[in-house]
Every structure is written in structure tokens, then in C-alpha cells.
Short mmCIF file of C-alpha atoms and ligand atoms in Angstrom, two decimals:
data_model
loop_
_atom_site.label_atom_id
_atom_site.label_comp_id
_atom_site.label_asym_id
_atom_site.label_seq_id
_atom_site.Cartn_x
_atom_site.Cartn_y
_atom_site.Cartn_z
CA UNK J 1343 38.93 -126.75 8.38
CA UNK J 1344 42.74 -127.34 10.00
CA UNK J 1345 44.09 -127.04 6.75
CA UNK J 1346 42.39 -123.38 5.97
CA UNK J 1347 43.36 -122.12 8.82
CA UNK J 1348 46.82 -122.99 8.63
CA UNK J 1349 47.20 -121.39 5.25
CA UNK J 1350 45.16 -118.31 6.98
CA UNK J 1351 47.99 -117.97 9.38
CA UNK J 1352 51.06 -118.66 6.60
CA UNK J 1353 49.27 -115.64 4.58
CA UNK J 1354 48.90 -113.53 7.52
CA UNK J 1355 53.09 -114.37 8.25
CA UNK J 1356 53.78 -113.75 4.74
CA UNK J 1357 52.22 -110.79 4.97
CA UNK J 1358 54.09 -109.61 8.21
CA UNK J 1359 57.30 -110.68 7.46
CA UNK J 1360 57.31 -108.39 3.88
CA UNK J 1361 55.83 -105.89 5.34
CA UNK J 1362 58.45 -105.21 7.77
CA UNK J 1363 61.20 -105.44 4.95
CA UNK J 1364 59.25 -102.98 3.12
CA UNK J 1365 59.66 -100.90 6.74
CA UNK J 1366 63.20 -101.65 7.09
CA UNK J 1367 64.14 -100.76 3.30
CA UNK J 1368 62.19 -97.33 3.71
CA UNK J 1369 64.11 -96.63 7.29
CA UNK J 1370 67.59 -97.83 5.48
CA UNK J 1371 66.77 -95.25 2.52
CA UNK J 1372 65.72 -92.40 4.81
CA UNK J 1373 68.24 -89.73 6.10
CA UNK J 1374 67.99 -88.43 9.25
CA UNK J 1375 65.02 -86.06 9.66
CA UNK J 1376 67.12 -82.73 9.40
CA UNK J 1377 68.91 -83.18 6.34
CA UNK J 1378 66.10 -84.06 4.53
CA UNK J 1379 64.96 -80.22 3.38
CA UNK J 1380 68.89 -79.41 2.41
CA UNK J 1381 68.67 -80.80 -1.17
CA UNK J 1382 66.68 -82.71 -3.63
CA UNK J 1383 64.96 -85.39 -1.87
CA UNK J 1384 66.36 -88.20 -3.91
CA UNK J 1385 69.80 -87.29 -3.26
CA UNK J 1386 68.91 -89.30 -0.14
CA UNK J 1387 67.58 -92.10 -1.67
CA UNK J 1388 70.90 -92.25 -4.24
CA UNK J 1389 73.86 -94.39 -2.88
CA UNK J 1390 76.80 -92.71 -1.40
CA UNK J 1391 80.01 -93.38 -3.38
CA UNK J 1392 80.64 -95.76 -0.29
CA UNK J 1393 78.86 -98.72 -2.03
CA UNK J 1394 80.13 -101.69 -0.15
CA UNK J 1395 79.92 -99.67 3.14
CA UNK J 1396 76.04 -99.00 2.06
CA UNK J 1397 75.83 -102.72 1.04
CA UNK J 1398 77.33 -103.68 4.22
CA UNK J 1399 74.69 -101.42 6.36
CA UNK J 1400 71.50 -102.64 4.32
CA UNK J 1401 72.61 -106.55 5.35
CA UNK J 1402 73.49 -105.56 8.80
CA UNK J 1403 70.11 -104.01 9.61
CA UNK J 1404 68.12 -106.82 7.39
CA UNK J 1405 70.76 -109.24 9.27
CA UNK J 1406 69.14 -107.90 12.92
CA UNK J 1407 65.42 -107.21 11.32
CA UNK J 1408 65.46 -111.22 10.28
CA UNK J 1409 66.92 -112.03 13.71
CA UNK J 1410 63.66 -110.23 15.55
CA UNK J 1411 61.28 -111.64 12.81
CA UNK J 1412 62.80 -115.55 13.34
CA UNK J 1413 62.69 -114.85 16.95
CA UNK J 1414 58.59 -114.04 16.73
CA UNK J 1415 57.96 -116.62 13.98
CA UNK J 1416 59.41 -119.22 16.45
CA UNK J 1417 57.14 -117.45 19.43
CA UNK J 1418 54.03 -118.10 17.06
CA UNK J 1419 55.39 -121.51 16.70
CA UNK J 1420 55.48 -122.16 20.68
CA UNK J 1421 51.74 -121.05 21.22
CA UNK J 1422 50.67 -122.95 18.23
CA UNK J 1423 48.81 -125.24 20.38
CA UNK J 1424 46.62 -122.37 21.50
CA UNK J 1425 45.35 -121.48 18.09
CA UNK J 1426 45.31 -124.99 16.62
CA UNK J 1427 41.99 -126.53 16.63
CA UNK J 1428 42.22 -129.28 19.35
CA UNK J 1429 42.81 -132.66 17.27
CA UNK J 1430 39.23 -134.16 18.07
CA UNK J 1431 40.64 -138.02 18.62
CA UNK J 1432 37.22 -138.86 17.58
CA UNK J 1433 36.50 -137.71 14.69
CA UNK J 1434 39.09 -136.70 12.47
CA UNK J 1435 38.07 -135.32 9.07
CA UNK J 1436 39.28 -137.05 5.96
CA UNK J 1437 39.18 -134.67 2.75
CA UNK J 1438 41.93 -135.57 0.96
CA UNK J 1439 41.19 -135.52 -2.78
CA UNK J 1440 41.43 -139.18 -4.71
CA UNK J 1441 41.02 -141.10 -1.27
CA UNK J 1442 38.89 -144.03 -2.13
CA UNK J 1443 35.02 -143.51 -1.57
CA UNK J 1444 33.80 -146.38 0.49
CA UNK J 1445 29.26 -146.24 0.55
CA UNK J 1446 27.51 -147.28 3.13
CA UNK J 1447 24.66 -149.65 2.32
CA UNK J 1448 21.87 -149.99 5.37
CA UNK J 1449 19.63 -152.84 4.29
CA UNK J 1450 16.02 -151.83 5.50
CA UNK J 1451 12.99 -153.36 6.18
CA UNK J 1452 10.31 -152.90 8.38
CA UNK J 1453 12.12 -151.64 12.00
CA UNK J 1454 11.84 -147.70 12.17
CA UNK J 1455 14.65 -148.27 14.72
CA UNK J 1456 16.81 -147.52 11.32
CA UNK J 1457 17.09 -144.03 13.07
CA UNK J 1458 19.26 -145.55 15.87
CA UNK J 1459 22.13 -146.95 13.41
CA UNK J 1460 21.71 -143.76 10.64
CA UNK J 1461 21.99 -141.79 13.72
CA UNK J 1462 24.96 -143.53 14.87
CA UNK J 1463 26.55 -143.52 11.36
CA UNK J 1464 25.58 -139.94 10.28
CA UNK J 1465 27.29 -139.29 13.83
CA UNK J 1466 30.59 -141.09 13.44
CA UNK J 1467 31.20 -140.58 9.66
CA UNK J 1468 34.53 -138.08 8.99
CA UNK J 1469 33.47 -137.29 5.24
CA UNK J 1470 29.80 -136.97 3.48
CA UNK J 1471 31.61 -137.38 0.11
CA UNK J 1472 33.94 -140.57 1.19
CA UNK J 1473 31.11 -142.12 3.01
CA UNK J 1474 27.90 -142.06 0.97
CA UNK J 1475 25.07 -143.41 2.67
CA UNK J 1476 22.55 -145.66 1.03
CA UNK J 1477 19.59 -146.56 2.69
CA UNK J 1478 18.16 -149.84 0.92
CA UNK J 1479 13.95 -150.50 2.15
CA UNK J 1480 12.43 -153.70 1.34
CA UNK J 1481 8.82 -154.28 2.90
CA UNK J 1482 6.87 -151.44 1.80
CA UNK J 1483 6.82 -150.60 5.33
CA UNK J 1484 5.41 -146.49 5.62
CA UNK J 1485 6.47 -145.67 9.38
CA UNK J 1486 10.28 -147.03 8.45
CA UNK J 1487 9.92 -145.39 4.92
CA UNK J 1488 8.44 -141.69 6.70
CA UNK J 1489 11.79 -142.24 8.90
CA UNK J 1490 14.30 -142.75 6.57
CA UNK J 1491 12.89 -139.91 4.17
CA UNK J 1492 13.11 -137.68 7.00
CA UNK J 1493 16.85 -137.90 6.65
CA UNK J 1494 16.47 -135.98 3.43
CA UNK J 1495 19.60 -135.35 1.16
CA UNK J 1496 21.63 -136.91 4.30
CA UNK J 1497 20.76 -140.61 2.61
CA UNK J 1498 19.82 -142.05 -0.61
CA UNK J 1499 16.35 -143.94 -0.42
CA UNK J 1500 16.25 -146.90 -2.28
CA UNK J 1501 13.03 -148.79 -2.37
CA UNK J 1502 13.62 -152.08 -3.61
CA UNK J 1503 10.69 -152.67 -6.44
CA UNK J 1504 9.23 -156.92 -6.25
CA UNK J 1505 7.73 -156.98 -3.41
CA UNK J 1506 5.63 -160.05 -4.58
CA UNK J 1507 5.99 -163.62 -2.84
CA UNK J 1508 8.14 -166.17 -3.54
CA UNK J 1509 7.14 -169.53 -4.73
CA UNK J 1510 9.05 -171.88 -2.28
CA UNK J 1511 8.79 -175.60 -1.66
CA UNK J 1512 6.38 -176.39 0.93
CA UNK J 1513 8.34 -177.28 3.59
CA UNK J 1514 10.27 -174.14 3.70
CA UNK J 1515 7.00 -171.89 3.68
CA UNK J 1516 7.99 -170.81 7.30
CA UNK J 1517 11.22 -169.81 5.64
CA UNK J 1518 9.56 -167.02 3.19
CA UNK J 1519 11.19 -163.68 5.49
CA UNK J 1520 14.80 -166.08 4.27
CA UNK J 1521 13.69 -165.82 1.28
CA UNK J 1522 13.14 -162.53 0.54
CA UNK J 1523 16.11 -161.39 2.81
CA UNK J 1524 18.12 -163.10 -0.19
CA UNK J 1525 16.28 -161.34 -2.94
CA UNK J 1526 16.82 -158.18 -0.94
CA UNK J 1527 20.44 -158.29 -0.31
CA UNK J 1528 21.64 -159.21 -4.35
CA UNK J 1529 19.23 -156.46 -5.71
CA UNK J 1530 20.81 -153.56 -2.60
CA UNK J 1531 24.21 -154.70 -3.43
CA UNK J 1532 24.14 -154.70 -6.99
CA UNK J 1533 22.49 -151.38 -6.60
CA UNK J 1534 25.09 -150.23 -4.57
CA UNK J 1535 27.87 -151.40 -7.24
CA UNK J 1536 25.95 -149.63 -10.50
CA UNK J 1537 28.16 -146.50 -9.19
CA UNK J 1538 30.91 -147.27 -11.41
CA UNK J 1539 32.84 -145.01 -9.11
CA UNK J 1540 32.30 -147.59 -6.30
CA UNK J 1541 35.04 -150.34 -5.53
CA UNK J 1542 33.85 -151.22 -2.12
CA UNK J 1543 31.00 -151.23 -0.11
CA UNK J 1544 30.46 -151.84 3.74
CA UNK J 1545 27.15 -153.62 4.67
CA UNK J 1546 25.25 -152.97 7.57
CA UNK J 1547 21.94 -154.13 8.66
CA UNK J 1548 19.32 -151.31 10.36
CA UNK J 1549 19.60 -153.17 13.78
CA UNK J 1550 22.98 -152.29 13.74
CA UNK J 1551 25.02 -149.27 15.82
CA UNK J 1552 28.35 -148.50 14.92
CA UNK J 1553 31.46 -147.45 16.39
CA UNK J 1554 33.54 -143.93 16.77
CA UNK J 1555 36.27 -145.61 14.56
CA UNK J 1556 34.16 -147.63 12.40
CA UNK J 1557 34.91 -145.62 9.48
CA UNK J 1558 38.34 -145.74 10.18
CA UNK J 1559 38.69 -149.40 10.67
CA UNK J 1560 37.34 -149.95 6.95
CA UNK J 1561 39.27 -147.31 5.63
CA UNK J 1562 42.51 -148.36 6.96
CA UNK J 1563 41.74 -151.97 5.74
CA UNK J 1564 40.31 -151.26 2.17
CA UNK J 1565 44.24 -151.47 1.08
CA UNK J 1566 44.56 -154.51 3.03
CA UNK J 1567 41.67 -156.35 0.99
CA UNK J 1568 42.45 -155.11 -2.16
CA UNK J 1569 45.89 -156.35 -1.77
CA UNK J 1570 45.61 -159.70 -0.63
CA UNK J 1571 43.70 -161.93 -2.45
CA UNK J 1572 43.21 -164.82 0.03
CA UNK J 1573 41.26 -162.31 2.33
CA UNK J 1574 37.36 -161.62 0.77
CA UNK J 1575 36.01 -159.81 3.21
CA UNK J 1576 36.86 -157.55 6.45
CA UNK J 1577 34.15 -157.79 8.73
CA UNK J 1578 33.57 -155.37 12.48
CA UNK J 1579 32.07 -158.14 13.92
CA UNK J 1580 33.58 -160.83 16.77
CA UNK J 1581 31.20 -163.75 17.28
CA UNK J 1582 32.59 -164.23 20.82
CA UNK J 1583 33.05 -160.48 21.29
CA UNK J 1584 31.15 -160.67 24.64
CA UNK J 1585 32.01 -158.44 27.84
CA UNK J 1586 34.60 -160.27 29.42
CA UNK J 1587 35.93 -162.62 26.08
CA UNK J 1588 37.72 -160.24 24.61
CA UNK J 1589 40.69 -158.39 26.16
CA UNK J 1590 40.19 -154.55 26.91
CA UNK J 1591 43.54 -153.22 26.33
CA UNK J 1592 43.23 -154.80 22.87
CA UNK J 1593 41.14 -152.67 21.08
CA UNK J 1594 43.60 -152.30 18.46
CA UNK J 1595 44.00 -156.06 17.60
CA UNK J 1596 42.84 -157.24 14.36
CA UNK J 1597 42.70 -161.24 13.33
CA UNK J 1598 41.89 -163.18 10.21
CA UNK J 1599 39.27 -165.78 10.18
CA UNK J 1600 37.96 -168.51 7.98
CA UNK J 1601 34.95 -167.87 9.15
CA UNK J 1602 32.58 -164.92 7.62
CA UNK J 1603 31.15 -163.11 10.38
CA UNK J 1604 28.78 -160.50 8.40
CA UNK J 1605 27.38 -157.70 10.88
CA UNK J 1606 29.07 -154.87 9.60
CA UNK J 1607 31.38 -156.56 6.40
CA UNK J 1608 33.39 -155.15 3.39
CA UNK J 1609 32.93 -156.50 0.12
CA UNK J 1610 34.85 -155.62 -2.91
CA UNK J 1611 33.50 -155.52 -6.48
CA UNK J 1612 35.29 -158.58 -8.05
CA UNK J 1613 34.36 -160.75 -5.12
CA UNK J 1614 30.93 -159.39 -5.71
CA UNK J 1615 30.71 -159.99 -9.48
CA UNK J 1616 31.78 -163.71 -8.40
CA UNK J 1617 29.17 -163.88 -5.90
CA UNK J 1618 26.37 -161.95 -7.97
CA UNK J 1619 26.19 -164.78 -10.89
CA UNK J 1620 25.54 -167.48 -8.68
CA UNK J 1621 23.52 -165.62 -4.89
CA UNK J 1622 20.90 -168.23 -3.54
CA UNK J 1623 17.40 -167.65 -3.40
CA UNK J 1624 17.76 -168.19 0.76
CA UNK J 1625 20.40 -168.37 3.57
CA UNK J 1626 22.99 -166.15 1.90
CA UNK J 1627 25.20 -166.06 4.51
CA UNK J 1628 25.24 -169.50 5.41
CA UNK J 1629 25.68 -169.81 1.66
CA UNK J 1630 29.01 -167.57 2.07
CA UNK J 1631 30.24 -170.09 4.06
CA UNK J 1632 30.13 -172.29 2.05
CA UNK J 1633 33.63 -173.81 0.52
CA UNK J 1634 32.26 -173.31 -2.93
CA UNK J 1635 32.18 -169.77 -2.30
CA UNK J 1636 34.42 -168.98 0.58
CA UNK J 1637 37.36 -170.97 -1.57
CA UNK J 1638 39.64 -170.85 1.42
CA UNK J 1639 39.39 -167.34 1.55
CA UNK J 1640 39.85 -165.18 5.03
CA UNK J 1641 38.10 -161.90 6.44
CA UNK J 1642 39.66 -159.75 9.00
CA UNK J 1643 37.82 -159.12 11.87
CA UNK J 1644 38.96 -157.37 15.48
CA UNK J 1645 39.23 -158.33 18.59
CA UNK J 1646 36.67 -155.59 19.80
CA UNK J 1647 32.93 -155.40 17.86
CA UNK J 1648 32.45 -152.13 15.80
CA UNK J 1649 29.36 -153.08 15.60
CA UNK J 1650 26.08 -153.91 18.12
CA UNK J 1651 23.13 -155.35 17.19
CA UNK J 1652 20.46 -153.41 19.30
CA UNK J 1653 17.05 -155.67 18.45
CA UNK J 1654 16.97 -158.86 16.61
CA UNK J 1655 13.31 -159.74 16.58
CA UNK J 1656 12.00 -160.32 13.33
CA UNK J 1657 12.94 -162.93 11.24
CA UNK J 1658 16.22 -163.93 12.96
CA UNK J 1659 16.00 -165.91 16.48
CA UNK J 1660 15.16 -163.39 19.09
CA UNK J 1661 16.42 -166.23 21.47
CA UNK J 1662 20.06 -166.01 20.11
CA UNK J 1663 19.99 -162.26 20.46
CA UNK J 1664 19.00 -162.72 24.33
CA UNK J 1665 21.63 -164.93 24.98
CA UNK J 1666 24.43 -164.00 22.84
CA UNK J 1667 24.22 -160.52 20.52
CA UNK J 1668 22.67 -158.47 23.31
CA UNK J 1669 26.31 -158.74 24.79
CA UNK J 1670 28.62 -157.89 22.18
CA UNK J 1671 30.96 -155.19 24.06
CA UNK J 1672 31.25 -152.45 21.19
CA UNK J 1673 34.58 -150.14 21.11
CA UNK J 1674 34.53 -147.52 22.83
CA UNK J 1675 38.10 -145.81 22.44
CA UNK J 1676 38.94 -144.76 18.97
CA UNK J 1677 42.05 -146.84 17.16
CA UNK J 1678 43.37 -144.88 14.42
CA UNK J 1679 43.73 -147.76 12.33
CA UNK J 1680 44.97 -145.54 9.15
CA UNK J 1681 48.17 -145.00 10.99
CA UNK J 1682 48.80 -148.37 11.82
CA UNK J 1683 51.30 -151.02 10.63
CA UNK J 1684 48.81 -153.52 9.23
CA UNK J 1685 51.10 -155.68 6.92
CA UNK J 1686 51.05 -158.66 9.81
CA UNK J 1687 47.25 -159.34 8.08
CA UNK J 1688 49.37 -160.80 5.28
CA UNK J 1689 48.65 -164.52 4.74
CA UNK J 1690 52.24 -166.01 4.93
CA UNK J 1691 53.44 -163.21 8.52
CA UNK J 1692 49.76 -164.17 9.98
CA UNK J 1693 49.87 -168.09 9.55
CA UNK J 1694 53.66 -168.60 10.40
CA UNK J 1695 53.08 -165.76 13.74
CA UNK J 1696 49.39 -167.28 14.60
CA UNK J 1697 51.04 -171.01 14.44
CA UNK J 1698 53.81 -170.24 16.42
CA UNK J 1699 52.09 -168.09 18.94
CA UNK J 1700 49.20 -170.73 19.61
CA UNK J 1701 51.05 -173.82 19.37
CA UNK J 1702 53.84 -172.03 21.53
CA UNK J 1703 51.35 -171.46 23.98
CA UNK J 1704 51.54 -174.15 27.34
CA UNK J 1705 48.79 -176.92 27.00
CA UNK J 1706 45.80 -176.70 29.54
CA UNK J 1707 42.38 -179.03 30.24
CA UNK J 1708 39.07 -177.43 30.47
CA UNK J 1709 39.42 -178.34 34.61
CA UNK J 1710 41.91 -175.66 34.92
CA UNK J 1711 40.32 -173.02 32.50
CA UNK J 1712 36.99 -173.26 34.02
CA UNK J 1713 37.91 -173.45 37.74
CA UNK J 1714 40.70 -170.40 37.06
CA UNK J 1715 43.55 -172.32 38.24
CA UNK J 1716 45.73 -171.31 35.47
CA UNK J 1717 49.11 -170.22 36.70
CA UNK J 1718 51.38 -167.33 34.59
CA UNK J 1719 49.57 -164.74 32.79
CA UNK J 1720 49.35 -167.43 29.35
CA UNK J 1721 48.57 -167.09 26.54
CA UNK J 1722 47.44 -171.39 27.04
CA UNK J 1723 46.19 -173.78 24.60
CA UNK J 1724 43.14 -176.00 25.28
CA UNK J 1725 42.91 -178.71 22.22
CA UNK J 1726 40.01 -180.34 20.63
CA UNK J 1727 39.93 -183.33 18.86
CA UNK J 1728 36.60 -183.81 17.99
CA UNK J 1729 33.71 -181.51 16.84
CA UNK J 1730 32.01 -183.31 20.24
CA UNK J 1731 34.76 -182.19 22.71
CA UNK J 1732 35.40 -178.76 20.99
CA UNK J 1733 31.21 -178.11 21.61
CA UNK J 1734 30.94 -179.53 24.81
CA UNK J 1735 34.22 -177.04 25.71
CA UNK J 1736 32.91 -174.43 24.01
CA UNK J 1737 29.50 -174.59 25.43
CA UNK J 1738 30.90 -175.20 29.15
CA UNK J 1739 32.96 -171.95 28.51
CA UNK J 1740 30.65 -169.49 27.11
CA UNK J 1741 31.93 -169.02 23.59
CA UNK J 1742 29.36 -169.86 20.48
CA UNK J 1743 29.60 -173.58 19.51
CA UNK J 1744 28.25 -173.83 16.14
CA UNK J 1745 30.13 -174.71 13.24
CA UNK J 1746 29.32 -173.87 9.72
CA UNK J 1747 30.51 -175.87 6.96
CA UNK J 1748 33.08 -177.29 9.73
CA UNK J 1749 34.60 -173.63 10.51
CA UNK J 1750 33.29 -172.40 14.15
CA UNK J 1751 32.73 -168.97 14.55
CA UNK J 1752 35.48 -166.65 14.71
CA UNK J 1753 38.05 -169.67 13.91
CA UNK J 1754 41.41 -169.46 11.61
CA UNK J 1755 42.80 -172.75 10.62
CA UNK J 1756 40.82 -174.57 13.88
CA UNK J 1757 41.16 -172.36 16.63
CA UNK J 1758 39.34 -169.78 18.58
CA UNK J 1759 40.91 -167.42 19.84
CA UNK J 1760 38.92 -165.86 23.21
CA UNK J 1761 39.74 -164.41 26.80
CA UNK J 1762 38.94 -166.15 29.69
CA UNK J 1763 39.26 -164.57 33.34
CA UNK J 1764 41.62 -162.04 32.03
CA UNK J 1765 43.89 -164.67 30.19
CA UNK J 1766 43.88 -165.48 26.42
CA UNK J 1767 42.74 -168.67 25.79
CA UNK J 1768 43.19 -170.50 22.27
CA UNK J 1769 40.90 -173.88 21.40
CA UNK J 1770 43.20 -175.29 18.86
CA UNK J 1771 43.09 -178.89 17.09
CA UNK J 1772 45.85 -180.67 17.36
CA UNK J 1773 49.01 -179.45 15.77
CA UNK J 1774 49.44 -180.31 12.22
CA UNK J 1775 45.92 -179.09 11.27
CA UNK J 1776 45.40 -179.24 7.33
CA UNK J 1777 41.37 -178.35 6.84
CA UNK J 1778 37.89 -178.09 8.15
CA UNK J 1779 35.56 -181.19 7.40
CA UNK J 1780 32.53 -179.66 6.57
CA UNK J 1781 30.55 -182.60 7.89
CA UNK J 1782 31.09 -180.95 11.58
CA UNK J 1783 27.65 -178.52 11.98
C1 NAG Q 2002 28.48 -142.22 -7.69
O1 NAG Q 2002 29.19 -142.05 -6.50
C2 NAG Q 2002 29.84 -140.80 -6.38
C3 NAG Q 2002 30.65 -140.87 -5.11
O2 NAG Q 2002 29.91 -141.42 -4.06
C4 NAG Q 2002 28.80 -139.70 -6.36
O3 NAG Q 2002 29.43 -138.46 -6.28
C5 NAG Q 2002 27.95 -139.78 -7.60
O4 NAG Q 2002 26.92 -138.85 -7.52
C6 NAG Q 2002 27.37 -141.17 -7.77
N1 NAG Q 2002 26.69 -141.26 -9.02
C7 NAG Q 2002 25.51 -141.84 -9.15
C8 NAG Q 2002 24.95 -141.89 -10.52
O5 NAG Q 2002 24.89 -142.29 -8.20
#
């Protein structure tokens, strides 16, 4: 759009500027009006025997015609920001030929509240052709199949075929929905890769809403991931990303993290041709986090969700969603990641910058955090030294106290990083940390 009208207007100069030399060439040529019927008309047109004094006059009068036509180029140019579309913050368009297509794969079930994150996506997305939209359905569920077919051409409806049982030891029969989660998510991904023309694609479940700069998060990151080969993932989801844990006037703050948050992630072929060979038949993400798989690999994730999960009923605890999810502050002011520095992601600048800015920070107890008796505006350092005292802290202080294969949510090398009555607090191990001990769950 801004980029046909600007060439509209450069014509439409052009076009003005010639046409007035054309004018002043005629004028120059044309004798005045009364000698005009004394002889053959191109006796006016000829050059006088004067030719540098004629020379002299044409440049003069182009000289003064150029002077008017720079002084109303440069008055176009003043009240350019009346004609100019307004640059919409929040939604730029991207149409740039041979920028990388990034799909969008919504894995479906049986919630027709699909239409809340399609909405949302259809809604936020700068570019149809960067941003295909592929709507994976397991369940053979009709209502959420009549919904997502009513976004016609806007999606591509996948149905995925078996939707047979699966033979599972008995103990784990209560685990079946697991099960077929798995099932679901290698045969929509692999799907999702069979477009040869497909590098990357961003995951997102149908209880999901996304953010105004969602799109441009992953976008600006793709080059980040491809680049780096001890991150695997970039991910729009913070664990602890609850009003009042994050910091508001950081909306533009990315980290890495050992641990893979899912909820809105970015996954790259290779790491998915790794990953296809070997999926499990339940618990795929815990699987993720695995060390076999995760082989000390990072994903970025921000400081502020791009992502909400609006229902989590179903298969996954509806308990966790009521006392965690259902808070997740999502972003509400657009970042224009693209045009960000983002080379601080890099493994060696983010370790030796993370280290020194956590273990920089002034040791605290939990006393002082808790009862807000913190002095300076921080950032302070609250240290663990067992997987007891880092849940008992992290329980006492709001933030999620799991650990999965040793790595708590949201942590890089130990810590978690978190705001705490407006002050950034950081639950480090002692310094000196080498790895996780995957014994700590
Ligand atoms: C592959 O993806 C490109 C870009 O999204 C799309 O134009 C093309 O139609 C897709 N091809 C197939 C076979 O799905």
C-alpha cells in the first residue's frame, strides 16, 4: 500500500517537473506575440547568431524555473506527513519479496473456542503469504470442525486421519488424552514441514490468544535461531509472566532459558528432523526437557507473554490454569523487535552479561524480599542451595516451583529471573554453578 502510493506521487512529480520544462522550452523559443506574423514562423524558433547569449538565456530561465520547481518539491516534502498513510504502530505490513515464510500451526481438538486464537491471529498477522495458517484437528470433533471450516481459504484444515485408541499399559489408561496429544503433535508438525518451502514453524495450541507483535517477535528472532546453534527453540511464553512478576516498562526484554517453555514456540526443521526420529508416544514436552533431547540447548523467551492461555480444561489440570495461566499478563504495546539490536541473545555476550549482572547484584534473604524491606531500587540476589530451599522460596514468593529434569521454569544456568514489588529479583545458586542435576523434580 505505502509503497504504491509513494511511486504514485514520484510519477505524478515526474510528470510535473517535465512538463514545466516542456513549458519553459516552448516560452524560451517563442518571440514576442507581435513579431510573430512578420516572417516565416521558424525564423523564431532558429537561433540568433548570438549563440552563447541564447545559451546563456535558456540556462538562466531553466536556472530560475528549477529554483521554483525545488522550492515546491521541498513544499510537497514538508506536508508529506499529511498524505502519508499514518504508520499504524500496530500492524505494519511486511511484503518484501524473499522474506522468510514462517506457518502458523494451531493444533486442534475438540474446543470450538479455536475462533478466539484464529481470530486473534487472523487479526494480528502483517502478511497472508509470510504467515500461512494451518489449522491441525484431531478428535473428529463436528462443532470445532463446522468452526474452523467457516474460516474458508483464510486457513488450511488439516484433519489428522488415526483416530483409533492407543494400546497403553494399564496403569497409564487415565493417561490416553497424553497419548494421543503425542500422536497428534508429530503427525501436525511433520505435516507442517512436507512444505519444502517451510524452514520454521511457530506452534500454538487453540486455547491460545496472541499478541499485536507476536508476529514480529518470531520474525525478528528466526535469524537469531538459525544462527546460533546452542538456542533450539524461541518460545512467547514466561512461566512466571504473572501481573506484577514481570516488569512493565520491559516489554522489550528478551532472555534465554534452559528451560522449554512451549505455549507459543519456534521450531526449526533440523531440530525437528532430530526430534521426529525419536518423538514419544506421551508427555512430549516433558520429553523436550529432557537432557537427551534438550542437549544443553537454550530457547529465548521475553520478559512479557505473547501469548494467553484463555481455557485449560480438558486434558491438562484445570487447577494449574486457576492458579497460575489464568494470570499470564499478555503484551499489550507493540515492540518492533525487527528493528532491534538482538546480537546480546548470543551464547558467549548473554552468559558473560547474565553472570555478571546476577552475581553483581547485592545478596538478600527471603525475610527482606517478602516483607519489602529491600533498600535501593536492586537488581538483588536471593540464593538457593538446595532444590528444598529454592521450592520453599519459590512457593513463599509466588513464582512456579517445579523443576523438570532439574531446570525450574523459566531458569538459565540456575536462576530465575522475576520482579518482586517493583524490584528485579534473581534466585540464583551459588556462584560457580556448572549444571542442573536432573534428580531435582
Ligand atoms: C508451501 O508453502 C508456500 C508458502 O507458504 C505456499 O505458497 C505453497 O502453496 C505451499 N505448497 C503446498 C504444496 O502446500
Amino acid at each position: 500500500m505505502i509503497r504504491k502510493r509513494s511511486s504514485l506521487i514520484l510519477c505524478g512529480t515526474f510528470l510535473f517537473v517535465s512538463w514545466n520544462a516542456v513549458l519553459v522550452l516552448l516560452l524560451w523559443g517563442r518571440t514576442p506575440q507581435g513579431q510573430l506574423g512578420n516572417g516565416p514562423r521558424d525564423l523564431a524558433l532558429m537561433p540568433t547568431s548570438d549563440v552563447v547569449g541564447d545559451v546563456i538565456r535558456m540556462a538562466e530561465s531553466f536556472e530560475s524555473e528549477l529554483g521554483k520547481q525545488k522550492e515546491i518539491l521541498s513544499q510537497i516534502l514538508s506536508h508529506q506527513s499529511l498524505w502519508k498513510p499514518r504508520p499504524n504502530r500496530k500492524r505494519p505490513k511486511v511484503n518484501a519479496p524473499g522474506q522468510p515464510v514462517i506457518p502458523i500451526l494451531v493444533i486442534a481438538c475438540n474446543r470450538v473456542t479455536v475462533r478466539r486464537c484464529l481470530d486473534k491471529l487472523l487479526q494480528h498477522r502483517p502478511s497472508a503469504e509470510l504467515h500461512p495458517i494451518i489449522v491441525s484437528q484431531d478428535c473428529g470433533h463436528a462443532d470445532t470442525a463446522a468452526v474452523i471450516a467457516s474460516y474458508g481459504s483464510k486457513v488450511t484444515h488439516l484433519k489428522q486421519p488415526d483416530l483409533s485408541d492407543i494400546a497403553v499399559r494399564p496403569e497409564h489408561k487415565k493417561f490416553q488424552g497424553y497419548y494421543k496429544i503425542s500422536r497428534h503433535y508429530r503427525w501436525a508438525i511433520s505435516q507442517a514441514f512436507r512444505n519444502i518451502s517451510h524452514s520454521s514453524v511457530v506452534i500454538v495450541e487453540d486455547d491460545l490468544e496472541v499478541a499485536p507483535d507476536f508476529f514480529e517477535y518470531f520474525r525478528a528472532l528466526l535469524p537469531v535461531l538459525k544462527s546460533d546453534p546452542s538456542l533450539w527453540c524461541v518460545s512467547a511464553w514466561n512461566d512466571n509472566g504473572r501481573d506484577g512478576y514481570v516488569d512493565p516498562g520491559k516489554a522489550d526484554l528478551l532472555y534465554r532459558t534452559d528451560f522449554f517453555p512451549g505455549l507459543g514456540w519456534m521450531l526449526l526443521r533440523e531440530a525437528w528432523e532430530e526430534l521426529e526420529a525419536k518423538w514419544p508416544a506421551s508427555f512430549w514436552d516433558d520429553w523436550m526437557r529432557q537432557p537427551e533431547q534438550r542437549r544443553g540447548r537454550a530457547c529465548v523467551r521475553p520478559e512479557i507473554s505473547r501469548t494467553l492461555t484463555f481455557g485449560r480444561q480438558g486434558v491438562s489440570l484445570g487447577q494449574f490454569y486457576d492458579k497460575y495461566l489464568k494470570y499470564i499478563k499478555l503484551n499489550s504495546e507493540f515492540v518492533p523487535f525487527t528493528k532491534l539490536e538482538l546480537s546480546y541473545l548470543k551464547e558467549e555476550t548473554y552468559r558473560s552479561n547474565f553472570d555478571k549482572e546476577v552475581y553483581g547484584a547485592a545478596v538478600v534473604t527471603y525475610e527482606d524480599v517478602k516483607q519489602g524491606q529491600l533498600t535501593g531500587s536492586g537488581p538483588f540476589r536471593l540464593q538457593y542451595s538446595s532444590k528444598d530451599s529454592f521450592k520453599v522460596m519459590a512457593k513463599n514468593l509466588g513464582i512456579m516451583d517445579d523443576l523438570k529434569s532439574g531446570v525450574p521454569r523459566t531458569g538459565y544456568r540456575g536462576v530465575v529471573s522475576f520482579f518482586y514489588r517493583g524490584r528485579r529479583i534473581y534466585l540464583a545458586p551459588p556462584p560457580g554453578w556448572t549444571q542442573y542435576d536432573p534428580t531435582w523434580s
